Amino acid sequence: MYVFYFGEDSMDIDVIFKIAGIGILVTVVNQVLSKNGRDDMAVMVNLAGIVIVLLIVIDMISELFGVVRSVFNLY
């Protein structure tokens, strides 16, 4: 059972929309570049999209560790 808390510390759905938007944008640009024979640039766009999404996820994981640290008084 999933419980969602819509308070000030809850995860916003905006993050999911950001990641989905980045994925859609990267996919469209990848297809356009691949159709024009620019496969090397398409690979670079894919890598850039992966790095951007990883930075977003790493920031969220950092916040999670901060919350865990404060809950258990580890810091």
Coordinates of N, CA, C and O in Angstrom, one line a residue, residues 4-15 63 67:
F4 N 0.8 8.6 0.2 CA 1.4 9.8 -0.2 C 1.1 10.9 0.7 O -0.1 11.1 1.1
Y5 N 2.1 11.6 1.1 CA 2.0 12.8 2.0 C 2.2 14.0 1.2 O 3.2 14.2 0.6
F6 N 1.2 14.9 1.1 CA 1.3 16.1 0.3 C 1.6 17.3 1.1 O 1.1 18.4 0.9
G7 N 2.5 17.1 2.0 CA 3.0 18.3 2.8 C 4.1 19.0 2.2 O 4.4 18.8 1.0
E8 N 4.8 19.8 3.0 CA 5.9 20.6 2.4 C 7.2 19.7 2.1 O 8.0 20.1 1.3
D9 N 7.3 18.6 2.8 CA 8.5 17.8 2.6 C 8.3 16.6 1.6 O 9.2 15.8 1.5
S10 N 7.2 16.6 1.0 CA 6.9 15.4 0.1 C 7.6 15.6 -1.3 O 8.0 16.7 -1.7
M11 N 7.8 14.5 -2.0 CA 8.4 14.6 -3.3 C 7.4 15.2 -4.3 O 6.3 14.7 -4.4
D12 N 7.8 16.2 -5.0 CA 6.9 16.8 -6.0 C 6.8 16.0 -7.2 O 7.8 15.3 -7.6
I13 N 5.7 16.0 -7.8 CA 5.5 15.3 -9.1 C 6.2 16.1 -10.2 O 6.4 15.5 -11.3
D14 N 6.6 17.3 -9.9 CA 7.4 18.1 -10.9 C 8.7 17.4 -11.3 O 9.1 17.5 -12.5
V15 N 9.3 16.7 -10.4 CA 10.5 16.0 -10.7 C 10.3 14.9 -11.8 O 11.1 14.7 -12.7
E63 N 19.4 14.5 -0.7 CA 18.3 15.0 0.2 C 17.8 13.9 1.1 O 17.5 14.0 2.2
V67 N 17.8 13.6 5.2 CA 16.6 13.3 6.0 C 16.8 12.1 6.9 O 16.5 12.1 8.1

